[in-house]
Coordinates of C-alpha atoms in Angstrom, one line a residue:
X25 CA 154.2 32.6 94.2
X26 CA 157.9 33.0 94.2
X27 CA 158.0 33.2 98.0
X28 CA 156.5 29.7 98.1
X29 CA 159.1 28.4 95.7
X30 CA 162.1 30.1 97.4
X31 CA 163.5 28.3 100.4
X32 CA 165.8 29.3 103.3
X33 CA 166.9 26.5 105.6
X34 CA 169.3 26.6 108.5
X35 CA 170.5 23.8 110.7
X36 CA 173.3 23.4 113.2
X37 CA 174.8 21.8 116.2
X38 CA 176.3 23.1 119.3
X39 CA 178.3 21.6 122.2
X40 CA 179.7 23.2 125.3
X41 CA 181.1 21.9 128.5
X42 CA 183.2 22.7 131.5
X43 CA 185.4 20.8 133.9
X44 CA 187.4 21.5 137.1
X45 CA 189.9 19.9 139.3
X46 CA 190.5 20.8 143.0
X47 CA 193.6 19.7 144.8
X48 CA 194.2 20.4 148.5
X49 CA 197.8 19.4 149.3
X50 CA 197.7 20.9 152.8
X51 CA 195.0 22.3 155.0
X52 CA 193.9 25.7 153.8
X53 CA 195.7 25.5 150.5
X54 CA 193.7 24.7 147.3
X55 CA 194.8 24.5 143.7
X56 CA 192.1 24.7 141.1
X57 CA 192.1 24.1 137.4
X58 CA 189.0 25.3 135.5
X59 CA 188.3 24.8 131.8
X60 CA 185.3 25.7 129.6
X61 CA 184.7 25.5 125.9
X62 CA 181.9 26.2 123.3
X63 CA 181.6 24.9 119.8
X64 CA 178.7 26.1 117.5
X65 CA 178.3 25.3 113.8
X66 CA 175.5 26.5 111.6
X67 CA 174.7 25.7 108.0
X68 CA 172.5 27.9 105.8
X69 CA 171.0 27.1 102.4
X70 CA 169.2 29.7 100.3
X71 CA 167.5 28.7 97.0
X72 CA 165.8 31.3 94.7
X73 CA 163.5 29.7 92.1
X74 CA 164.2 30.1 88.3
X75 CA 160.5 30.7 87.4
X76 CA 159.2 33.8 89.1
X77 CA 160.6 36.9 90.8
X78 CA 164.0 38.7 90.6
X79 CA 166.0 35.6 89.9
X80 CA 164.1 34.2 86.9
X81 CA 166.7 35.6 84.5
X82 CA 169.5 33.7 86.3
X83 CA 167.9 30.3 85.9
X84 CA 167.6 30.1 89.7
X85 CA 170.3 30.7 92.4
X86 CA 171.5 28.5 95.2
X87 CA 173.7 29.8 98.0
X88 CA 175.5 28.0 100.8
X89 CA 177.0 29.3 104.0
X90 CA 178.8 27.6 106.8
X91 CA 179.8 29.2 110.1
X92 CA 181.8 27.8 113.0
X93 CA 182.4 29.5 116.3
X94 CA 184.9 28.0 118.8
X95 CA 186.1 29.5 122.1
X96 CA 187.6 28.2 125.3
X97 CA 188.7 29.6 128.7
X98 CA 191.4 28.2 131.0
X99 CA 192.0 29.2 134.6
X100 CA 194.6 28.2 137.1
X101 CA 194.0 29.3 140.7
X102 CA 195.8 28.9 144.0
X103 CA 194.1 30.0 147.1
X104 CA 195.1 29.9 150.8
X105 CA 192.8 30.6 153.8
X106 CA 194.1 31.0 157.3
X107 CA 192.7 32.3 160.6
X108 CA 194.5 33.8 163.6
X109 CA 191.9 34.2 166.3
X110 CA 189.3 36.6 165.0
X111 CA 191.5 37.6 162.0
X112 CA 190.6 35.7 158.9
X113 CA 192.6 35.9 155.7
X114 CA 192.0 34.5 152.2
X115 CA 194.6 34.9 149.4
X116 CA 194.0 34.1 145.8
X117 CA 196.5 34.0 142.9
X118 CA 195.5 33.1 139.4
X119 CA 196.1 33.1 135.6
X120 CA 193.5 33.1 132.9
X121 CA 193.5 32.6 129.1
X122 CA 190.6 33.1 126.7
X123 CA 190.7 32.2 123.0
X124 CA 187.9 33.0 120.4
X125 CA 187.8 31.8 116.8
X126 CA 185.2 32.3 114.1
X127 CA 185.2 30.8 110.6
X128 CA 182.8 31.5 107.7
X129 CA 182.6 29.9 104.2
X130 CA 180.1 30.9 101.5
X131 CA 179.5 30.4 97.8
X132 CA 176.7 30.7 95.3
X133 CA 175.9 29.4 91.8
X134 CA 173.1 30.0 89.3
X135 CA 171.4 28.3 86.3
X136 CA 170.0 25.4 88.3
X137 CA 169.3 22.0 86.7
X138 CA 166.1 21.6 88.7
X139 CA 164.3 22.9 91.7
X140 CA 164.7 19.5 93.4
X141 CA 168.5 19.7 93.4
X142 CA 169.4 22.4 96.0
X143 CA 173.1 21.8 96.1
X144 CA 175.9 23.8 94.4
X145 CA 176.7 20.9 92.2
X146 CA 173.1 21.2 90.8
X147 CA 173.9 24.6 89.2
X148 CA 176.5 25.4 86.6
X149 CA 177.5 29.1 86.7
X150 CA 179.7 30.3 89.5
X151 CA 178.4 33.4 91.2
X152 CA 181.9 34.9 91.6
X153 CA 180.9 35.5 95.2
X154 CA 182.7 32.7 96.9
X155 CA 184.3 33.9 100.1
X156 CA 185.8 32.7 103.4
X157 CA 187.3 34.5 106.3
X158 CA 188.1 33.9 109.9
X159 CA 188.4 35.9 113.1
X160 CA 190.5 35.3 116.1
X161 CA 191.2 37.1 119.4
X162 CA 192.5 36.3 122.8
X163 CA 192.9 37.7 126.2
X164 CA 195.3 36.7 129.0
X165 CA 195.5 37.9 132.6
X166 CA 197.4 37.4 135.8
X167 CA 195.6 38.4 139.1
X168 CA 195.8 38.4 142.8
X169 CA 193.3 39.1 145.6
X170 CA 193.5 39.4 149.4
X171 CA 190.3 39.3 151.5
X172 CA 190.2 39.9 155.3
X173 CA 187.6 40.0 157.9
X174 CA 187.8 40.6 161.7
X175 CA 185.3 38.6 163.7
X176 CA 182.7 38.8 160.8
X177 CA 182.3 42.5 161.6
X178 CA 185.0 44.4 159.7
X179 CA 185.8 43.4 156.1
X180 CA 188.5 44.4 153.7
X181 CA 189.7 43.4 150.2
X182 CA 192.3 44.3 147.7
X183 CA 193.0 43.0 144.2
X184 CA 195.5 43.6 141.4
X185 CA 195.4 42.2 137.9
X186 CA 197.4 42.5 134.7
X187 CA 195.5 41.9 131.5
X188 CA 196.5 41.7 127.8
X189 CA 194.2 41.9 124.7
X190 CA 195.0 41.0 121.1
X191 CA 192.8 43.9 120.0
X192 CA 195.7 46.3 120.8
X193 CA 199.1 46.7 119.2
X194 CA 201.8 44.6 121.0
X195 CA 203.4 47.7 122.4
X196 CA 200.1 48.7 124.1
X197 CA 198.5 45.3 124.8
X198 CA 198.9 45.2 128.6
X199 CA 196.9 47.1 131.2
X200 CA 197.0 47.1 135.0
X201 CA 193.8 47.3 137.1
X202 CA 193.2 47.3 140.8
X203 CA 190.6 47.6 143.6
X204 CA 190.3 48.1 147.4
X205 CA 187.2 48.0 149.5
X206 CA 185.9 47.6 153.0
X207 CA 182.7 47.2 155.0
X208 CA 181.7 47.5 158.6
X209 CA 178.7 45.8 160.3
X210 CA 178.0 48.3 163.0
X211 CA 175.1 46.3 164.4
X212 CA 177.6 43.6 165.5
X213 CA 179.6 45.9 167.7
X214 CA 179.2 45.2 171.4
X215 CA 178.5 48.8 172.2
X216 CA 175.6 49.0 169.7
X217 CA 172.3 48.3 171.5
X218 CA 169.6 49.7 169.2
X219 CA 167.2 46.7 169.2
X220 CA 165.2 48.2 166.4
X221 CA 168.2 47.9 164.0
X222 CA 168.7 44.4 162.8
X223 CA 171.5 45.3 160.3
X224 CA 173.5 48.4 159.6
X225 CA 176.4 48.1 157.2
X226 CA 178.7 50.9 155.9
X227 CA 180.7 50.1 152.8
X228 CA 183.1 51.8 150.4
X229 CA 185.2 50.7 147.5
X230 CA 187.3 52.1 144.7
X231 CA 188.8 50.2 141.8
X232 CA 189.6 50.1 138.1
X233 CA 188.7 47.7 135.3
X234 CA 189.7 47.6 131.6
X235 CA 187.5 47.7 128.5
X236 CA 188.6 46.4 125.1
X237 CA 185.2 46.1 123.5
X238 CA 186.2 47.3 120.0
X239 CA 186.8 45.5 116.8
X240 CA 189.8 43.5 115.9
X241 CA 193.0 44.9 114.2
X242 CA 191.9 48.5 114.6
X243 CA 195.5 49.4 115.5
X244 CA 196.6 49.0 111.9
X245 CA 195.5 50.1 108.4
X246 CA 193.3 47.5 106.7
X247 CA 192.7 46.8 103.0
X248 CA 190.2 44.8 101.0
X249 CA 191.5 42.4 98.3
X250 CA 189.4 42.9 95.2
X251 CA 189.1 41.8 91.6
X252 CA 190.2 44.6 89.4
X253 CA 189.3 43.6 85.9
X254 CA 190.5 40.0 86.6
X255 CA 193.7 41.4 88.1
X256 CA 194.7 41.5 91.8
X257 CA 193.8 44.8 93.4
X258 CA 193.2 46.3 96.8
X259 CA 191.0 49.0 98.3
X260 CA 191.3 50.9 101.5
X261 CA 189.0 49.6 104.2
X262 CA 189.8 51.4 107.5
X263 CA 192.4 53.6 109.2
X264 CA 194.3 52.1 112.1
X265 CA 195.6 53.8 115.2
X266 CA 198.7 52.2 116.6
X267 CA 198.6 53.9 120.0
X268 CA 195.0 52.8 121.1
X269 CA 195.0 51.0 124.3
X270 CA 192.7 49.9 127.2
X271 CA 189.9 52.1 128.2
X272 CA 190.0 52.3 132.0
X273 CA 186.9 52.6 134.2
X274 CA 187.6 53.7 137.8
X275 CA 184.6 53.2 140.1
X276 CA 184.1 54.8 143.5
X277 CA 181.2 53.6 145.6
X278 CA 180.1 54.5 149.2
X279 CA 176.9 53.6 150.9
X280 CA 174.9 51.8 153.5
X281 CA 172.7 48.7 153.9
X282 CA 170.1 48.4 156.6
X283 CA 167.2 46.4 158.1
X284 CA 165.0 48.2 160.6
X285 CA 162.1 47.1 162.9
X286 CA 162.1 43.7 161.1
X287 CA 160.0 45.4 158.4
X288 CA 162.2 47.9 156.5
X289 CA 165.2 46.8 154.4
X290 CA 167.1 48.9 151.9
X291 CA 170.3 50.4 150.7
X292 CA 171.6 53.8 149.7
X293 CA 174.7 54.2 147.6
X294 CA 176.6 57.0 145.8
X295 CA 178.6 56.1 142.8
X296 CA 181.1 57.9 140.6
X297 CA 182.5 56.1 137.5
X298 CA 185.4 57.8 135.7
X299 CA 186.2 56.5 132.2
X300 CA 189.7 57.4 131.1
X301 CA 191.2 57.0 127.7
X302 CA 187.7 56.5 126.4
X303 CA 187.6 54.3 123.2
X304 CA 185.4 56.0 120.6
X305 CA 185.1 56.2 116.8
X306 CA 186.4 59.6 115.7
X307 CA 184.7 61.0 112.6
X308 CA 186.9 62.7 109.9
X309 CA 186.3 64.5 106.7
X310 CA 185.3 62.2 103.8
X311 CA 188.0 63.8 101.7
X312 CA 190.6 61.7 103.7
X313 CA 189.3 58.6 102.0
X314 CA 187.8 57.0 105.2
X315 CA 185.0 58.0 107.5
X316 CA 186.4 57.5 111.0
X317 CA 189.1 55.8 113.1
X318 CA 189.1 54.3 116.6
X319 CA 191.1 56.3 119.3
X320 CA 191.3 57.0 123.0
X321 CA 189.5 60.4 122.8
X322 CA 189.2 61.6 126.4
X323 CA 187.6 61.2 129.8
X324 CA 184.0 60.9 130.9
X325 CA 182.3 60.7 134.3
X326 CA 179.0 59.1 135.3
X327 CA 177.7 59.8 138.8
X328 CA 174.6 59.4 140.8
X329 CA 172.8 57.8 143.7
X330 CA 171.1 54.4 143.8
X331 CA 168.4 53.8 146.5
X332 CA 166.4 50.6 147.1
X333 CA 163.7 50.3 149.8
X334 CA 161.4 47.4 150.8
X335 CA 158.7 47.9 153.4
X336 CA 156.5 45.3 155.1
X337 CA 153.6 47.5 156.1
X338 CA 151.3 44.7 157.5
X339 CA 152.2 41.1 158.4
X340 CA 149.4 39.2 160.1
X341 CA 148.1 35.7 159.6
X342 CA 145.5 36.6 157.0
X343 CA 146.8 39.9 155.7
X344 CA 150.3 40.9 154.4
X345 CA 151.2 44.0 152.4
X346 CA 154.7 44.8 151.0
X347 CA 155.9 47.8 149.1
X348 CA 159.2 48.2 147.2
X349 CA 160.8 51.3 145.5
X350 CA 164.1 51.7 143.7
X351 CA 165.5 55.0 142.5
X352 CA 168.6 55.7 140.5
X353 CA 169.9 59.1 139.3
X354 CA 172.5 59.5 136.6
X355 CA 174.6 62.5 135.5
X356 CA 176.8 61.9 132.4
X357 CA 179.5 64.4 131.4
X358 CA 182.6 64.4 129.2
X359 CA 185.3 66.0 131.3
X360 CA 188.2 66.1 128.9
X361 CA 188.9 65.6 125.2
X362 CA 192.3 65.3 123.7
X363 CA 193.3 68.7 122.2
X364 CA 193.5 67.2 118.7
X365 CA 189.8 66.2 119.0
X366 CA 188.7 69.8 119.6
X367 CA 188.4 70.4 115.9
X368 CA 185.3 72.5 115.7
X369 CA 183.2 74.9 117.6
X370 CA 179.4 74.6 117.3
X371 CA 176.7 76.7 119.0
X372 CA 173.4 76.4 120.8
X373 CA 170.4 78.4 119.5
X374 CA 171.3 81.2 121.9
X375 CA 174.9 81.4 120.8
X376 CA 176.8 79.4 123.4
X377 CA 179.8 77.7 121.9
X378 CA 181.2 74.2 122.6
X379 CA 184.5 72.8 121.2
X380 CA 184.6 69.2 120.1
X381 CA 183.5 67.1 117.2
X382 CA 180.2 65.8 115.7
X383 CA 179.4 62.1 115.7
X384 CA 176.2 61.6 113.6
X385 CA 173.4 63.3 115.3
X386 CA 175.4 63.8 118.5
X387 CA 178.0 66.3 119.5
X388 CA 181.0 65.2 121.5
X389 CA 182.3 68.1 123.6
X390 CA 183.6 68.9 127.0
X391 CA 181.0 69.5 129.8
X392 CA 178.4 67.9 127.6
X393 CA 176.7 64.5 127.9
X394 CA 178.0 61.7 125.7
X395 CA 174.6 61.7 123.9
X396 CA 174.0 65.4 123.4
X397 CA 171.8 66.0 120.4
X398 CA 173.1 68.0 117.4
X399 CA 170.2 68.8 115.1
X400 CA 168.7 71.4 112.8
X401 CA 166.1 73.5 114.6
X402 CA 162.5 73.3 113.4
X403 CA 160.7 76.7 113.1
X404 CA 157.2 75.6 112.2
X405 CA 155.5 76.3 108.8
X406 CA 155.2 79.4 106.6
X407 CA 152.1 80.9 105.0
X408 CA 152.3 78.3 102.3
X409 CA 152.5 75.4 104.7
X410 CA 156.1 74.6 104.0
X411 CA 158.5 73.4 106.7
X412 CA 160.8 76.1 108.1
X413 CA 164.2 75.7 109.7
X414 CA 166.6 78.1 111.3
X415 CA 169.9 79.2 109.9
X416 CA 172.5 81.7 111.1
X417 CA 173.0 85.2 109.7
X418 CA 176.7 86.2 109.5
X419 CA 178.5 89.4 108.8
X420 CA 181.3 89.9 106.3
X421 CA 183.8 88.6 108.9
X422 CA 181.9 85.4 109.4
X423 CA 180.6 86.3 112.9
X424 CA 177.0 85.2 113.8
X425 CA 174.8 88.2 114.1
X426 CA 171.4 86.6 114.3
X427 CA 169.1 83.9 112.8
X428 CA 166.5 83.6 110.1
X429 CA 164.3 80.9 108.7
X430 CA 164.6 79.0 105.5
X431 CA 162.5 76.4 103.7
X432 CA 165.6 74.6 102.4
X433 CA 166.7 72.0 104.9
X434 CA 170.2 71.8 103.4
X435 CA 170.8 75.5 104.1
X436 CA 169.7 75.2 107.7
X437 CA 172.4 75.2 110.5
X438 CA 173.0 72.5 113.1
X439 CA 172.7 73.5 116.7
X440 CA 173.8 72.0 120.0
X441 CA 170.5 71.3 121.8
X442 CA 172.1 70.7 125.3
X443 CA 169.5 67.9 125.5
X444 CA 170.8 64.4 126.2
X445 CA 169.1 61.0 125.5
X446 CA 170.2 59.8 129.0
X447 CA 167.5 60.0 131.6
X448 CA 168.1 61.9 134.9
X449 CA 166.1 59.4 137.1
X450 CA 165.0 55.9 136.5
X451 CA 163.8 52.9 138.5
X452 CA 160.7 51.0 139.5
X453 CA 158.2 50.4 142.3
X454 CA 155.6 47.9 143.2
X455 CA 153.4 46.3 145.8
X456 CA 152.2 42.9 146.9
X457 CA 149.1 42.1 148.9
X458 CA 147.8 38.8 150.3
X459 CA 144.3 38.6 152.0
X460 CA 142.8 35.3 153.0
X461 CA 144.5 33.4 150.3
X462 CA 144.0 35.9 147.5
X463 CA 147.3 37.5 146.4
X464 CA 147.9 40.5 144.1
X465 CA 151.1 42.1 142.9
X466 CA 151.9 44.9 140.5
X467 CA 155.2 46.4 139.4
X468 CA 156.0 49.6 137.6
X469 CA 159.1 50.9 135.8
X470 CA 159.7 54.5 135.0
X471 CA 162.1 57.0 133.5
X472 CA 162.3 60.8 134.1
X473 CA 164.1 63.1 131.8
X474 CA 166.1 62.6 128.6
X475 CA 165.2 63.4 125.0
X476 CA 164.9 60.8 122.2
X477 CA 164.6 61.3 118.5
X478 CA 161.3 59.8 117.4
X479 CA 162.4 58.5 113.9
X480 CA 159.4 56.2 113.7
X481 CA 157.0 59.2 114.1
X482 CA 159.0 61.1 111.5
X483 CA 158.6 58.2 109.1
X484 CA 154.8 58.1 109.6
X485 CA 154.6 61.9 109.1
X486 CA 156.5 62.0 105.8
X487 CA 154.9 62.8 102.5
X488 CA 154.4 60.0 100.0
X489 CA 156.7 59.2 97.2
X490 CA 155.8 57.1 94.1
X491 CA 152.6 55.1 93.9
X492 CA 153.0 52.5 96.6
X493 CA 150.8 52.5 99.7
X494 CA 152.0 54.0 102.9
X495 CA 151.2 54.0 106.6
X496 CA 150.6 57.4 108.2
X497 CA 150.1 58.9 111.6
X498 CA 146.7 60.3 112.6
X499 CA 148.5 63.7 113.3
X500 CA 148.6 64.3 109.6
X501 CA 144.9 65.1 109.8
X502 CA 146.1 68.4 111.4
X503 CA 148.4 69.3 108.5
X504 CA 148.5 72.8 107.2
X505 CA 145.7 73.8 104.8
X506 CA 144.4 77.2 103.7
X507 CA 141.6 76.6 106.2
X508 CA 143.9 75.2 109.0
X509 CA 146.8 77.6 109.4
X510 CA 147.2 77.4 113.2
X511 CA 149.4 74.3 113.1
X512 CA 153.1 73.4 113.0
X513 CA 152.6 70.4 110.8
X514 CA 153.5 71.1 107.2
X515 CA 151.1 70.6 104.3
X516 CA 150.5 67.1 103.1
X517 CA 151.8 67.1 99.5
X518 CA 153.3 64.5 97.2
X519 CA 157.1 64.4 97.1
X520 CA 157.6 67.0 99.8
X521 CA 161.2 66.0 100.7
X522 CA 161.3 68.1 103.9
X523 CA 158.0 67.1 105.6
X524 CA 159.8 64.5 107.7
X525 CA 163.3 66.0 107.6
X526 CA 165.5 65.4 110.6
X527 CA 165.2 68.3 113.1
X528 CA 164.2 69.2 116.6
X529 CA 160.6 68.7 115.5
X530 CA 160.9 65.0 116.3
X531 CA 163.0 65.3 119.5
X532 CA 160.6 63.9 122.1
X533 CA 160.6 63.7 125.9
X534 CA 161.7 60.2 126.7
X535 CA 160.0 60.0 130.2
X536 CA 157.7 57.1 130.7
X537 CA 155.7 55.1 133.3
X538 CA 155.3 51.4 132.5
X539 CA 153.1 48.7 134.1
X540 CA 155.7 45.9 133.9
X541 CA 153.5 43.1 135.3
X542 CA 150.4 42.3 137.2
X543 CA 149.9 39.0 139.1
X544 CA 146.6 37.7 140.7
X545 CA 146.2 34.4 142.4
X546 CA 144.3 32.4 144.9
X547 CA 145.7 29.7 147.2
X548 CA 143.1 27.2 148.3
X549 CA 142.8 26.5 152.0
X550 CA 145.0 23.6 153.0
X551 CA 142.1 21.8 154.7
X552 CA 140.5 21.4 151.2
X553 CA 143.7 20.3 149.4
X554 CA 144.9 17.8 152.0
X555 CA 141.9 15.7 151.2
X556 CA 143.4 15.3 147.7
X557 CA 146.9 14.6 149.1
X558 CA 148.1 18.1 147.9
X559 CA 150.0 20.3 150.4
X560 CA 149.4 23.5 148.4
X561 CA 147.4 24.5 145.3
X562 CA 147.4 28.0 143.7
X563 CA 145.4 29.2 140.7
X564 CA 146.9 32.4 139.1
X565 CA 146.9 34.8 136.2
X566 CA 149.6 37.2 135.1
X567 CA 150.1 39.9 132.6
X568 CA 153.4 41.3 131.3
X569 CA 154.1 44.7 129.6
X570 CA 150.5 45.7 130.4
X571 CA 150.6 49.4 129.5
X572 CA 152.9 52.4 129.5
X573 CA 152.5 56.2 129.3
X574 CA 154.9 58.5 127.5
X575 CA 154.9 61.5 125.1
X576 CA 156.0 59.2 122.3
X577 CA 154.3 59.3 119.0
X578 CA 156.0 56.4 117.2
X579 CA 158.9 54.9 119.0
X580 CA 159.3 53.1 122.3
X581 CA 161.6 55.2 124.6
X582 CA 162.8 52.0 126.3
X583 CA 164.7 50.9 123.2
X584 CA 168.0 52.7 123.3
X585 CA 169.9 55.9 124.0
X586 CA 170.9 56.6 120.4
X587 CA 168.9 57.4 117.2
X588 CA 168.6 53.8 116.1
X589 CA 164.9 53.6 117.0
X590 CA 162.8 53.1 113.9
X591 CA 159.7 51.6 112.5
X592 CA 161.3 48.1 112.3
X593 CA 161.6 47.8 116.1
X594 CA 158.7 46.5 118.2
X595 CA 157.8 47.3 121.8
X596 CA 157.9 44.4 124.3
X597 CA 154.9 42.2 123.7
X598 CA 151.9 42.2 126.0
X599 CA 151.5 38.7 127.4
X600 CA 148.7 37.3 129.4
X601 CA 149.0 33.8 131.0
X602 CA 147.5 31.7 133.7
X603 CA 148.0 28.4 135.4
X604 CA 147.8 26.2 138.4
X605 CA 150.8 25.3 140.7
X606 CA 150.7 22.7 143.4
X607 CA 152.9 20.9 145.8
X608 CA 152.5 17.3 147.1

């Protein structure tokens, strides 16, 4: 009943726009001014009734919140294009400024006069929760670019930009980024006479770009202002790092694009992305009074190959068949950590050591993936059906001499699994058919490799607490019992705190194959539709997120690379739709 009396209302208004001015004082020279803005305001009203539920003792509570977001972007560009015979040049110089502002105001009061008055003035006791704050950040950049092509066959480009971000200390606010690239259309050369090749392009590029995607004011210590027994007080909020600066991503790409026999198109490209001065939250001991701080912790490399192929197998008047495939490989490695970040050495189950530091359920170490799992190792169940975990056995000098099992999860040791949540290969494939007006298409997506922590499955495999009802996984039917000892699932027992404890037990292969969509349609013959003054009429049905296969037990491996998958996330919804499309 209280849910029917409680109300939560939100309303708002938004406006955005953009404008530009182009001026051409002389031939080839253009001056451009671009401007864009966005304004978004939202008002929230929450009312909790005074009659039933958790707020009945307060006489009802009313809360009001107002948020306002405003940002704008200004650009000034000067470009000049000129040709000298087959040589074509295009020069661009520019300046850009971006400003973002956010405001929030909130308050609450209790002891409402009536349920009909849902305003703050309709209640009499201040909630001592009135608050307001604002955020502001801005970026500024100067940049230049030169583009060149020779006879539309040979292409080159170079760029340089200087960017500043308010998220860094004024001494480290500016960064310099650049790029160069080129391409060659071999098929346009006079000496190239392979008639079966319609296009053959070689291309390569290398360049850098900056990343400032962190919070605001992380370069300085921050404090909360608090009420200390009705006196002004402060509490420590977060540790700042004055020297943090831009994370730089340097990308190298080399590849080819082609079209063959008027039927095969595709591209093959190798990429290598080096991240320098990687921005990352560095975890510290709780005894320092804070949990972590932001810093430039080291370097990382992502590399792989991307391939895309489209083949027209048949192409006749009444029968066409096309197939497409794309494949991407990915290798992720941390290549260097700052020496002061190599604070601990942790080991794999077979005793191999890595230097670095832990970050939640991951271990950040050199020659490891960014998302390498660090977990306690599950060892099955004992003769009583209790969960077992491994722990190290050490000699008097503290050296590891072996391992043994324990039923106490807190006594178990963490191990570097050398398993990453990042897949080794991913992509998609599909086909399209059209036969006498009937068309059919199906597309798949897939992922090969990677391990994910199935927290949802662990939740459904946990023993119950209290008296409330629970959802369970069917695998609990195979729990240990005196009659069923050949199992690695612990006994099902009230208040067993280790039955769903975090360990390698719930580390699952994240490979999957997914039917992304299926489309079926029929286009009526034009000789029928023309009688109705319709040029084309097609009846169709489609299905999205049809089905997928994986070793998952509870979570969807398409959700994320980290451990934030849980029972509150839903897989993409299966959708079936149909309709009629026509052209006059």
